[in-house]
């Protein structure tokens, strides 16, 4: 008998924290974050108030793309610990009522994976057809990290496809054996007790070699259903990293499609059509408009939306909006309220909870990311050093991958490690770190705690209908309502201005300027000020 379709609405009660394990906390002093390190910091997660964790890849890997190049899907990277450490961590999370989802890298393996080591030996090797080969490149696709997406292999006199690094050959999902292998990997982790997966570049697994884009191939939905619409698996949480537009999202996440719980949709955070390294000023009005569009769209189509501003692939959004230094707390909390009080499933990226910002380094050796280094190499002959370093500091993924600043103590690597950190700590860590923030009167962490407590206590925030009430530019005003509760959220952007309030008689339940507590319905809003009101008719 087919398992009962699970009620997706329950996932609205989950609040995620994303951990990039290499940079979270180092428990054994080798300079690299690890699973024991995550286990040691569970009090922090619990104090923050999250109840789910997304762990970026921790599988065996030669780390050409920091774990997104997997060489063994059933074991843990040496630097991060062992499978026993993983089990301990999973149990410790579950004891605290925190769910755990793992990154599932299905589009490609590492070139050091056993399958590829075999596949590249000869055309008649049993694993050859696990990957995508051609005598001549089938198209002019470019790798996301620069250069052609096709790499020559001498032993077989063929090219193989790598949508990302040369060390990340794309799997051939047309091959039923590959699909079976990937199902078995899903089952392996589900049996070990994982609560779901974040599926890396999932929209890439089916390809149309004639098309100019590498994703959303013709068999995508069939493959996804084969993976996840199965007994024993159907109940788990599955979020896909996909670039789909509205109709694509309906197909991937529609109620009866048997595919995904939800996806990461990037339209609100990716405003520039240019290379990510070309600096631009982030526009909060556009940001709001895109969020409003998706709130309406997901409500109409009964889809679950995902609420996030940051992850390990993006510089911190807080830095892109460029608040004056003195208003970092106000801007960080305004962004948090504007996003995490919408309808959807929150994902908070490590560091966001104390208002982490981007760094500035003059030397390319202070960067690790393959994408950053490839960009540097490709541009260094034609771009002057200063411009190039500005671009790199603006767009590099390392901005969000630097070691967590737990304390203000520089001599102790800001509490991340007793050894030498694998990557230089953030340049602003002396002022921007968890310890300093928690002691401050204006604490981003405390605001996030309040925000998550409100989500927990308020059905309207978790499940209520969204309604946009914005009347003037440079503000975002909305309500969330159920039959017996209404929440009003008023966010002001960078300049002081008057905002007419949608409610005159309600309880102020959250704000980021102390003065508002004495005068809750004052229409004069300070820069980045927010106020949240609650009404129970
Ligand atoms: C995803 C990951 C990114 C990685 C890429 C290739 O976009 O989030 O970090 O480099 O896929 O696996
Ligand atoms: Ca370590």
Coordinates of C-alpha atoms and ligand atoms in Angstrom, one line a residue:
X1 CA 0.0 0.0 0.0
X2 CA 1.2 3.5 -0.8
X3 CA 2.3 5.4 2.2
X4 CA 0.0 8.3 3.2
X5 CA 0.9 11.6 1.5
X6 CA 2.4 13.6 4.3
X7 CA 1.0 17.0 5.2
X8 CA 3.5 19.5 4.0
X9 CA 2.1 22.3 6.2
X10 CA 3.9 20.8 9.3
X11 CA 7.2 21.9 7.7
X12 CA 6.1 25.5 8.4
X13 CA 7.0 24.8 12.0
X14 CA 10.7 24.1 11.1
X15 CA 13.3 26.8 11.4
X16 CA 16.7 25.9 9.9
X17 CA 20.2 26.9 10.7
X18 CA 22.8 26.2 8.0
X19 CA 26.2 25.0 9.2
X20 CA 29.2 25.1 7.0
X21 CA 31.2 22.6 9.1
X22 CA 34.7 23.6 7.9
X23 CA 34.2 27.0 9.4
X24 CA 31.8 26.4 12.3
X25 CA 33.9 25.2 15.3
X26 CA 37.1 23.2 15.5
X27 CA 37.1 20.8 18.4
X28 CA 40.6 19.2 18.0
X29 CA 42.8 22.2 17.2
X30 CA 43.8 21.3 13.6
X31 CA 42.4 24.5 12.3
X32 CA 39.4 22.9 10.5
X33 CA 35.9 22.8 11.9
X34 CA 34.5 19.4 12.5
X35 CA 31.5 17.3 13.6
X36 CA 32.6 17.2 17.3
X37 CA 32.8 21.0 17.0
X38 CA 29.2 21.2 15.9
X39 CA 28.2 18.9 18.8
X40 CA 30.0 21.2 21.2
X41 CA 27.9 24.2 20.0
X42 CA 24.4 22.8 20.2
X43 CA 23.6 25.0 23.2
X44 CA 24.1 28.0 20.9
X45 CA 21.6 26.6 18.4
X46 CA 19.1 25.9 21.1
X47 CA 19.5 29.3 22.6
X48 CA 18.9 30.8 19.2
X49 CA 15.7 28.9 18.9
X50 CA 16.1 26.9 15.7
X51 CA 14.8 23.3 15.5
X52 CA 16.4 22.0 12.3
X53 CA 20.0 22.0 10.9
X54 CA 21.2 21.8 7.3
X55 CA 24.7 20.5 7.4
X56 CA 26.7 21.4 4.2
X57 CA 28.6 18.3 2.8
X58 CA 30.7 16.3 5.3
X59 CA 31.3 13.3 3.1
X60 CA 34.7 12.0 2.1
X61 CA 36.2 14.5 -0.4
X62 CA 39.5 15.8 -1.8
X63 CA 37.9 19.2 -1.3
X64 CA 38.5 20.8 -4.7
X65 CA 35.1 22.5 -4.0
X66 CA 35.0 22.1 -0.2
X67 CA 33.1 18.9 0.0
X68 CA 30.8 19.5 -3.0
X69 CA 33.1 17.0 -4.7
X70 CA 32.3 13.7 -3.0
X71 CA 34.6 10.7 -3.2
X72 CA 32.5 8.5 -0.9
X73 CA 28.9 9.2 -0.2
X74 CA 28.7 6.7 2.7
X75 CA 31.6 8.0 4.9
X76 CA 32.7 11.2 6.6
X77 CA 35.6 13.4 5.5
X78 CA 38.7 12.7 7.5
X79 CA 39.1 16.3 8.7
X80 CA 35.5 16.3 10.0
X81 CA 35.6 13.0 12.0
X82 CA 34.0 9.6 11.5
X83 CA 30.6 8.1 10.9
X84 CA 30.5 7.5 14.7
X85 CA 30.9 11.2 15.3
X86 CA 28.1 11.8 12.8
X87 CA 25.8 9.4 14.6
X88 CA 26.7 11.1 17.9
X89 CA 25.9 14.4 16.5
X90 CA 22.6 13.2 14.9
X91 CA 21.5 11.7 18.3
X92 CA 22.5 14.8 20.2
X93 CA 20.5 17.0 17.8
X94 CA 17.5 14.6 18.0
X95 CA 17.6 14.6 21.8
X96 CA 17.2 18.4 21.7
X97 CA 14.3 18.1 19.2
X98 CA 16.4 19.4 16.4
X99 CA 16.0 17.8 12.9
X100 CA 19.0 17.2 10.7
X101 CA 19.1 17.4 6.9
X102 CA 22.2 16.6 4.9
X103 CA 23.5 18.0 1.6
X104 CA 23.0 15.6 -1.2
X105 CA 25.3 16.2 -4.1
X106 CA 23.7 14.3 -7.0
X107 CA 24.8 16.0 -10.1
X108 CA 28.4 15.1 -9.9
X109 CA 31.0 13.2 -7.9
X110 CA 34.6 13.9 -7.2
X111 CA 37.0 12.8 -10.0
X112 CA 38.6 10.8 -7.2
X113 CA 35.4 8.8 -6.6
X114 CA 36.0 5.1 -7.3
X115 CA 33.4 5.3 -10.1
X116 CA 35.2 7.9 -12.0
X117 CA 38.6 6.4 -11.4
X118 CA 37.3 3.3 -13.1
X119 CA 35.2 5.2 -15.7
X120 CA 38.2 7.1 -17.1
X121 CA 40.3 3.9 -17.7
X122 CA 38.6 2.7 -20.9
X123 CA 35.5 3.0 -22.9
X124 CA 34.4 -0.6 -22.0
X125 CA 34.9 -0.2 -18.2
X126 CA 31.7 -1.1 -16.4
X127 CA 31.6 2.4 -14.8
X128 CA 32.4 4.3 -18.0
X129 CA 28.7 5.0 -18.6
X130 CA 28.3 6.5 -15.1
X131 CA 29.5 9.8 -16.6
X132 CA 28.9 11.8 -19.7
X133 CA 31.5 11.3 -22.5
X134 CA 31.8 12.6 -26.0
X135 CA 34.5 12.4 -28.7
X136 CA 34.1 16.1 -29.3
X137 CA 32.5 18.6 -26.8
X138 CA 28.7 18.4 -27.6
X139 CA 28.2 22.1 -27.1
X140 CA 29.9 25.3 -25.9
X141 CA 28.7 25.0 -22.3
X142 CA 30.9 26.8 -19.8
X143 CA 31.8 25.5 -16.3
X144 CA 30.2 27.6 -13.5
X145 CA 33.8 28.1 -12.2
X146 CA 35.2 29.3 -15.6
X147 CA 36.5 27.6 -18.7
X148 CA 34.9 25.0 -20.9
X149 CA 32.6 22.4 -19.3
X150 CA 34.3 19.7 -21.3
X151 CA 37.7 18.1 -20.2
X152 CA 39.8 15.9 -22.3
X153 CA 40.7 12.4 -21.0
X154 CA 43.6 10.8 -22.8
X155 CA 43.0 7.1 -21.9
X156 CA 39.7 7.0 -23.7
X157 CA 40.4 9.9 -26.2
X158 CA 37.2 11.5 -25.1
X159 CA 35.9 14.6 -23.3
X160 CA 33.8 14.4 -20.1
X161 CA 31.3 16.9 -18.9
X162 CA 31.9 18.9 -15.7
X163 CA 29.3 21.6 -15.1
X164 CA 31.5 22.8 -12.1
X165 CA 35.2 22.1 -11.5
X166 CA 37.3 19.8 -13.6
X167 CA 37.4 17.6 -10.4
X168 CA 33.6 17.4 -10.4
X169 CA 32.5 15.2 -13.4
X170 CA 28.8 15.2 -14.0
X171 CA 27.0 11.9 -13.5
X172 CA 25.1 10.3 -16.3
X173 CA 21.5 10.2 -14.9
X174 CA 20.3 8.6 -18.2
X175 CA 22.0 5.4 -16.9
X176 CA 19.6 3.5 -14.7
X177 CA 22.5 2.1 -12.7
X178 CA 23.4 5.6 -11.6
X179 CA 19.9 6.4 -10.6
X180 CA 19.8 3.1 -8.5
X181 CA 23.1 4.0 -6.8
X182 CA 21.8 7.5 -5.9
X183 CA 18.6 5.9 -4.5
X184 CA 20.6 3.6 -2.4
X185 CA 22.6 6.5 -1.0
X186 CA 19.4 8.3 0.0
X187 CA 18.2 5.1 1.7
X188 CA 21.5 4.7 3.5
X189 CA 21.2 8.1 5.2
X190 CA 17.5 7.8 5.8
X191 CA 18.1 4.5 7.6
X192 CA 20.7 6.2 9.7
X193 CA 18.1 8.7 10.8
X194 CA 18.5 11.8 8.7
X195 CA 15.4 13.9 8.4
X196 CA 15.9 15.1 4.9
X197 CA 18.2 16.5 2.2
X198 CA 19.2 19.8 0.6
X199 CA 19.8 18.7 -3.0
X200 CA 22.7 20.5 -4.5
X201 CA 22.1 21.9 -8.1
X202 CA 19.3 19.4 -8.4
X203 CA 17.9 21.0 -11.6
X204 CA 21.2 20.0 -13.4
X205 CA 20.7 16.2 -13.2
X206 CA 18.8 16.0 -16.5
X207 CA 20.4 17.6 -19.5
X208 CA 19.4 18.7 -23.0
X209 CA 22.7 19.0 -24.8
X210 CA 21.1 21.1 -27.6
X211 CA 19.9 23.7 -25.1
X212 CA 22.1 26.7 -24.1
X213 CA 21.3 26.2 -20.4
X214 CA 22.6 23.1 -18.6
X215 CA 19.6 22.7 -16.2
X216 CA 15.9 21.8 -16.3
X217 CA 16.4 19.0 -18.8
X218 CA 13.5 16.9 -20.1
X219 CA 13.7 14.0 -17.6
X220 CA 14.2 16.1 -14.4
X221 CA 10.8 15.4 -12.8
X222 CA 11.0 11.7 -13.6
X223 CA 14.3 11.4 -11.9
X224 CA 13.3 13.3 -8.8
X225 CA 10.2 11.2 -8.4
X226 CA 12.2 8.1 -8.7
X227 CA 14.4 9.3 -5.9
X228 CA 11.9 10.6 -3.5
X229 CA 8.4 9.3 -4.2
X230 CA 9.2 5.9 -2.7
X231 CA 7.9 4.1 0.4
X232 CA 10.2 4.8 3.4
X233 CA 11.4 8.1 1.9
X234 CA 8.2 10.0 1.1
X235 CA 8.0 11.6 4.6
X236 CA 11.4 13.3 4.6
X237 CA 12.1 17.0 3.9
X238 CA 13.6 17.6 0.5
X239 CA 14.7 21.0 -0.6
X240 CA 16.2 21.4 -4.1
X241 CA 18.6 24.1 -5.1
X242 CA 16.9 25.0 -8.4
X243 CA 16.7 28.1 -10.6
X244 CA 13.2 27.5 -11.6
X245 CA 10.7 30.2 -12.6
X246 CA 7.1 30.1 -11.4
X247 CA 5.9 27.3 -13.6
X248 CA 8.9 25.2 -12.8
X249 CA 8.4 25.7 -9.1
X250 CA 4.8 24.4 -9.4
X251 CA 6.0 21.3 -11.2
X252 CA 8.8 20.7 -8.6
X253 CA 6.8 21.4 -5.5
X254 CA 3.2 21.0 -6.4
X255 CA 1.1 19.1 -3.8
X256 CA 0.5 15.9 -5.7
X257 CA 3.7 15.9 -7.7
X258 CA 5.6 13.6 -5.4
X259 CA 8.8 15.6 -5.9
X260 CA 10.2 18.2 -3.5
X261 CA 9.0 19.8 -0.3
X262 CA 10.3 23.1 -1.4
X263 CA 13.1 24.8 -3.3
X264 CA 15.6 27.5 -2.8
X265 CA 14.4 30.2 -5.2
X266 CA 17.1 32.9 -5.7
X267 CA 15.3 35.8 -7.4
X268 CA 15.1 38.0 -4.4
X269 CA 18.9 37.8 -3.6
X270 CA 20.3 37.8 -7.1
X271 CA 19.7 41.3 -8.5
X272 CA 22.6 41.7 -10.9
X273 CA 22.7 40.0 -14.3
X274 CA 26.4 40.6 -14.4
X275 CA 29.1 38.4 -13.0
X276 CA 28.8 38.1 -9.2
X277 CA 32.2 39.8 -8.9
X278 CA 31.0 43.1 -10.4
X279 CA 30.0 45.4 -7.5
X280 CA 26.5 46.8 -7.5
X281 CA 24.3 48.4 -4.9
X282 CA 21.6 46.1 -3.6
X283 CA 18.1 47.6 -4.1
X284 CA 15.7 46.9 -1.1
X285 CA 12.7 48.0 -3.0
X286 CA 13.2 45.4 -5.7
X287 CA 14.0 42.9 -3.0
X288 CA 10.6 43.6 -1.4
X289 CA 8.7 43.4 -4.7
X290 CA 10.2 40.0 -5.5
X291 CA 9.3 38.7 -2.0
X292 CA 5.8 40.0 -2.3
X293 CA 5.4 38.4 -5.7
X294 CA 6.5 35.0 -4.3
X295 CA 4.4 35.3 -1.2
X296 CA 1.3 35.8 -3.4
X297 CA 2.3 33.1 -5.9
X298 CA 3.1 30.4 -3.3
X299 CA -0.2 31.1 -1.5
X300 CA -2.2 30.9 -4.7
X301 CA -0.6 27.6 -5.7
X302 CA -0.4 26.1 -2.2
X303 CA 3.3 25.8 -2.3
X304 CA 5.8 26.1 0.6
X305 CA 8.2 29.0 0.3
X306 CA 11.7 29.2 1.7
X307 CA 12.9 32.3 3.7
X308 CA 16.6 33.1 3.5
X309 CA 19.0 35.8 2.7
X310 CA 22.4 34.1 3.1
X311 CA 24.2 30.9 2.4
X312 CA 27.7 29.6 1.7
X313 CA 27.6 30.7 -1.9
X314 CA 26.8 34.3 -1.4
X315 CA 28.5 37.3 0.3
X316 CA 26.5 38.4 3.3
X317 CA 23.4 40.3 2.1
X318 CA 23.8 42.7 5.0
X319 CA 27.0 44.0 3.4
X320 CA 25.4 44.3 0.0
X321 CA 22.9 46.8 1.4
X322 CA 25.8 48.8 2.7
X323 CA 24.4 50.3 6.0
X324 CA 26.6 52.8 7.8
X325 CA 28.7 51.0 10.4
X326 CA 26.8 52.6 13.2
X327 CA 23.5 51.1 11.9
X328 CA 24.7 47.5 11.4
X329 CA 22.4 46.3 14.2
X330 CA 19.4 48.1 12.9
X331 CA 19.9 46.9 9.3
X332 CA 20.6 43.3 10.3
X333 CA 17.5 43.2 12.4
X334 CA 15.3 44.9 9.9
X335 CA 16.4 42.4 7.2
X336 CA 15.7 39.6 9.6
X337 CA 12.2 40.8 10.4
X338 CA 11.4 41.6 6.8
X339 CA 12.2 38.0 5.7
X340 CA 11.6 35.7 8.7
X341 CA 8.1 37.1 9.4
X342 CA 6.9 36.1 6.0
X343 CA 5.2 32.9 5.3
X344 CA 7.6 30.1 4.7
X345 CA 10.4 28.0 6.1
X346 CA 13.3 30.1 7.6
X347 CA 16.9 29.2 6.9
X348 CA 19.5 31.2 8.9
X349 CA 23.1 30.9 7.8
X350 CA 25.8 30.8 10.4
X351 CA 26.9 34.3 11.4
X352 CA 23.7 36.0 10.5
X353 CA 22.6 35.7 14.1
X354 CA 25.2 38.3 15.2
X355 CA 25.1 40.4 12.0
X356 CA 28.2 39.0 10.3
X357 CA 29.5 41.1 7.4
X358 CA 32.0 40.7 4.5
X359 CA 35.7 41.0 4.8
X360 CA 38.4 42.8 2.9
X361 CA 41.8 41.2 2.0
X362 CA 44.4 42.6 -0.3
X363 CA 46.1 39.3 -1.0
X364 CA 44.6 36.5 -3.1
X365 CA 46.4 34.0 -0.9
X366 CA 43.8 34.9 1.8
X367 CA 41.2 33.3 -0.3
X368 CA 40.5 29.6 -0.8
X369 CA 37.4 29.2 -3.0
X370 CA 38.0 27.6 -6.4
X371 CA 35.6 29.9 -8.1
X372 CA 37.4 33.0 -6.7
X373 CA 40.8 31.7 -7.7
X374 CA 39.7 30.8 -11.2
X375 CA 38.3 34.3 -11.6
X376 CA 41.5 35.8 -10.3
X377 CA 43.6 33.7 -12.7
X378 CA 41.4 34.5 -15.7
X379 CA 41.4 38.3 -15.0
X380 CA 44.8 39.1 -13.6
X381 CA 46.6 39.8 -16.9
X382 CA 44.0 42.3 -18.0
X383 CA 42.7 44.0 -14.8
X384 CA 44.6 46.2 -12.5
X385 CA 45.3 44.6 -9.1
X386 CA 43.2 47.1 -7.1
X387 CA 40.1 46.7 -9.2
X388 CA 40.5 43.0 -9.3
X389 CA 40.8 42.7 -5.5
X390 CA 37.8 44.9 -5.1
X391 CA 35.8 42.6 -7.3
X392 CA 37.0 39.6 -5.5
X393 CA 36.2 41.0 -2.1
X394 CA 32.8 42.0 -3.3
X395 CA 31.7 38.7 -4.8
X396 CA 33.8 35.9 -3.3
X397 CA 32.0 33.0 -1.6
X398 CA 34.7 33.1 1.0
X399 CA 33.0 36.1 2.6
X400 CA 30.5 33.8 4.2
X401 CA 32.9 30.8 4.5
X402 CA 35.4 32.4 6.9
X403 CA 35.7 30.9 10.4
X404 CA 32.8 31.8 12.8
X405 CA 33.8 34.6 15.1
X406 CA 32.6 33.2 18.5
X407 CA 34.6 35.7 20.6
X408 CA 36.4 39.0 20.4
X409 CA 39.8 37.5 21.1
X410 CA 42.0 37.8 18.0
X411 CA 44.9 35.9 19.6
X412 CA 42.6 32.9 20.0
X413 CA 41.3 33.1 16.5
X414 CA 38.0 34.5 17.8
X415 CA 37.2 31.2 19.6
X416 CA 37.1 29.2 16.4
X417 CA 40.3 27.1 16.9
X418 CA 43.3 26.7 19.1
X419 CA 45.3 25.9 16.0
X420 CA 45.9 27.8 12.8
X421 CA 42.6 28.4 11.0
X422 CA 42.3 26.9 7.6
X423 CA 41.2 30.3 6.2
X424 CA 41.9 33.7 7.6
X425 CA 39.1 34.9 10.0
X426 CA 36.8 37.7 9.0
X427 CA 38.6 41.1 8.9
X428 CA 35.9 42.7 11.1
X429 CA 35.8 39.9 13.7
X430 CA 37.2 42.1 16.5
X431 CA 33.9 44.1 16.5
X432 CA 31.6 41.7 14.8
X433 CA 31.4 38.4 16.8
X434 CA 29.0 36.5 18.8
X435 CA 30.4 37.4 22.3
X436 CA 30.5 41.1 21.7
X437 CA 27.0 41.0 20.2
X438 CA 25.5 39.1 23.0
X439 CA 26.9 41.6 25.5
X440 CA 25.7 44.6 23.6
X441 CA 22.6 46.5 24.4
X442 CA 21.6 46.4 20.7
X443 CA 22.2 42.6 20.2
X444 CA 21.3 41.0 16.8
X445 CA 21.4 37.6 18.5
X446 CA 18.8 38.7 21.1
X447 CA 16.6 40.1 18.4
X448 CA 16.8 36.8 16.5
X449 CA 15.9 35.0 19.7
X450 CA 12.9 37.2 20.0
X451 CA 12.0 36.8 16.4
X452 CA 12.2 33.0 16.6
X453 CA 10.3 32.9 19.9
X454 CA 7.5 34.9 18.2
X455 CA 7.4 32.5 15.3
X456 CA 7.1 29.7 17.8
X457 CA 4.3 31.3 19.8
X458 CA 2.3 32.8 16.9
X459 CA 0.2 30.7 14.6
X460 CA -0.4 33.7 12.4
X461 CA 3.4 34.1 11.8
X462 CA 3.8 30.4 11.0
X463 CA 0.6 29.7 9.1
X464 CA -1.3 32.9 8.6
X465 CA -2.1 34.5 5.3
X466 CA 0.2 37.2 4.0
X467 CA -1.1 40.6 2.8
X468 CA 1.1 43.3 1.4
X469 CA 0.2 46.7 2.9
X470 CA 3.1 48.8 1.6
X471 CA 2.1 52.3 0.6
X472 CA 5.3 54.1 0.0
X473 CA 8.7 53.3 -1.4
X474 CA 11.6 52.5 0.9
X475 CA 9.4 50.6 3.3
X476 CA 7.8 47.2 3.6
X477 CA 4.5 46.8 5.5
X478 CA 2.6 43.6 5.7
X479 CA 0.2 41.6 7.8
X480 CA -0.1 37.9 8.6
X481 CA -3.5 36.8 9.7
X482 CA -5.5 33.8 10.9
X483 CA -9.1 34.0 12.1
X484 CA -8.2 35.1 15.6
X485 CA -4.8 36.7 15.3
X486 CA -3.3 39.5 13.2
X487 CA 0.4 40.4 13.0
X488 CA 1.5 43.7 11.4
X489 CA 5.1 44.2 10.3
X490 CA 6.4 47.7 9.5
X491 CA 9.9 47.9 8.1
X492 CA 11.6 51.1 7.1
X493 CA 14.6 51.1 4.7
X494 CA 17.6 53.3 4.9
X495 CA 16.2 56.8 5.4
X496 CA 14.2 58.3 8.2
X497 CA 10.6 58.9 7.0
X498 CA 7.0 58.8 8.1
X499 CA 5.0 55.6 7.5
X500 CA 1.3 55.6 8.2
X501 CA 0.6 52.6 10.4
X502 CA -1.9 50.0 9.3
X503 CA -3.1 49.6 12.9
X504 CA -3.6 52.0 15.8
X505 CA -4.6 49.7 18.5
X506 CA -2.5 46.7 19.0
X507 CA 0.3 45.3 21.1
X508 CA 3.9 46.2 20.1
X509 CA 5.7 42.8 20.2
X510 CA 9.0 43.5 18.6
X511 CA 11.1 46.6 17.7
X512 CA 14.7 47.5 17.1
X513 CA 14.7 51.0 18.5
X514 CA 14.3 51.3 22.3
X515 CA 12.4 54.7 21.9
X516 CA 9.5 52.9 20.2
X517 CA 8.6 51.1 23.3
X518 CA 7.5 54.4 24.9
X519 CA 5.6 55.6 21.8
X520 CA 4.5 52.5 19.8
X521 CA 2.4 54.3 17.2
X522 CA 4.7 57.1 16.3
X523 CA 4.7 57.3 12.5
X524 CA 8.2 58.7 12.3
X525 CA 10.5 55.8 11.5
X526 CA 14.2 56.0 12.0
X527 CA 16.7 54.4 9.5
X528 CA 16.1 50.6 9.3
X529 CA 13.6 50.8 12.0
X530 CA 11.1 48.0 12.3
X531 CA 8.0 47.5 14.5
X532 CA 5.8 44.5 14.8
X533 CA 2.3 44.6 16.3
X534 CA -0.1 41.9 17.3
X535 CA -3.8 42.0 17.5
X536 CA -6.2 39.3 18.8
X537 CA -9.7 40.5 18.0
Ligands
LIG1 C1 26.0 24.4 -5.3 C2 26.7 24.6 -4.0 C3 28.0 25.2 -4.3 C4 28.8 24.3 -5.1 C5 28.1 23.9 -6.4 C6 28.7 22.7 -7.0 O1 25.7 25.6 -5.9 O2 25.9 25.3 -3.1 O3 28.7 25.5 -3.1 O4 30.0 24.9 -5.5 O5 26.7 23.5 -6.1 O6 28.4 21.5 -6.3
LIG2 CA1 39.2 20.0 13.5

